[in-house]
């Protein structure tokens, strides 16, 4: 017969590594892309079992039923909405050290690690992080609340992270983060950074993105 099912795998989602692109174009501004991101990645989880209790022997029949099963994940979970901003509150992307924002507030460095940095950069669509630090560096920090604390991640994937929306932090513990990779961001009509579930103009390295080959 079948063994018990094993543990669910980490939540998998579409990755930037599956994409191709061009840095030249034949587009007009009427083809600029506007995008609204979900608060969580969404994806699937799988788990398996083996026909080993006992295994078929001496011509016996195989186990009845499926050896694996899957389910959707992160669909109903309320997730942080991350972005990076400069000292004036304007959006920045890959390659720039920015103040890490979550739902309009800041992130405290309690339990923050390189795993946390990689997981958050990947959640924002980058392949990983280049560096992170914390401190009271910019005037803008004093006017912003801290909305996320205790971001503890066992790997570089957001599905491995836990966090708290309450905190015991000061501005000297605000996280600054620099992500690696292609520089994407979303901005509103006055150029301010927006996060998940907000419709924004899609930016790449200071310019807009054309809709050629766009798929829903």
Short mmCIF file of N, CA, C and O in Angstrom, two decimals, residues 1-2 51 54-57 59-65:
data_model
loop_
_atom_site.label_atom_id
_atom_site.label_comp_id
_atom_site.label_asym_id
_atom_site.label_seq_id
_atom_site.Cartn_x
_atom_site.Cartn_y
_atom_site.Cartn_z
N UNK A 1 0.81 -1.19 0.00
CA UNK A 1 0.00 0.00 0.00
C UNK A 1 0.86 1.25 0.00
O UNK A 1 2.08 1.22 0.11
N UNK A 2 0.19 2.40 -0.13
CA UNK A 2 0.87 3.68 -0.15
C UNK A 2 1.33 4.09 1.24
O UNK A 2 0.67 3.82 2.26
N UNK A 51 4.67 3.78 -3.01
CA UNK A 51 3.98 2.49 -2.89
C UNK A 51 4.94 1.48 -2.25
O UNK A 51 5.49 0.60 -2.90
N UNK A 54 3.07 -2.53 1.95
CA UNK A 54 4.37 -2.94 1.39
C UNK A 54 4.40 -2.67 -0.12
O UNK A 54 3.37 -2.38 -0.72
N UNK A 55 5.57 -2.78 -0.71
CA UNK A 55 5.71 -2.66 -2.16
C UNK A 55 5.16 -3.92 -2.83
O UNK A 55 5.20 -5.01 -2.24
N UNK A 56 4.60 -3.78 -4.05
CA UNK A 56 4.11 -4.97 -4.77
C UNK A 56 5.23 -5.99 -4.95
O UNK A 56 6.37 -5.63 -5.24
N UNK A 57 4.93 -7.25 -4.79
CA UNK A 57 5.94 -8.31 -4.94
C UNK A 57 5.30 -9.53 -5.57
O UNK A 57 4.09 -9.75 -5.45
N UNK A 59 4.51 -10.34 -8.58
CA UNK A 59 3.42 -10.11 -9.52
C UNK A 59 2.22 -9.41 -8.93
O UNK A 59 1.16 -9.33 -9.58
N UNK A 60 2.34 -8.87 -7.74
CA UNK A 60 1.23 -8.17 -7.12
C UNK A 60 0.89 -6.87 -7.84
O UNK A 60 1.71 -6.30 -8.57
N UNK A 61 -0.34 -6.40 -7.64
CA UNK A 61 -0.83 -5.19 -8.31
C UNK A 61 -0.20 -3.95 -7.69
O UNK A 61 0.15 -3.91 -6.51
N UNK A 62 -0.07 -2.90 -8.55
CA UNK A 62 0.38 -1.61 -8.05
C UNK A 62 -0.65 -1.00 -7.11
O UNK A 62 -1.84 -1.39 -7.12
N UNK A 63 -0.22 -0.03 -6.34
CA UNK A 63 -1.12 0.67 -5.43
C UNK A 63 -2.20 1.42 -6.22
O UNK A 63 -1.96 1.89 -7.33
N UNK A 64 -3.37 1.51 -5.64
CA UNK A 64 -4.49 2.21 -6.28
C UNK A 64 -4.48 3.68 -5.84
O UNK A 64 -4.36 3.98 -4.65
N UNK A 65 -4.60 4.60 -6.80
CA UNK A 65 -4.62 6.03 -6.49
C UNK A 65 -3.39 6.73 -7.02
O UNK A 65 -2.48 6.12 -7.60
#
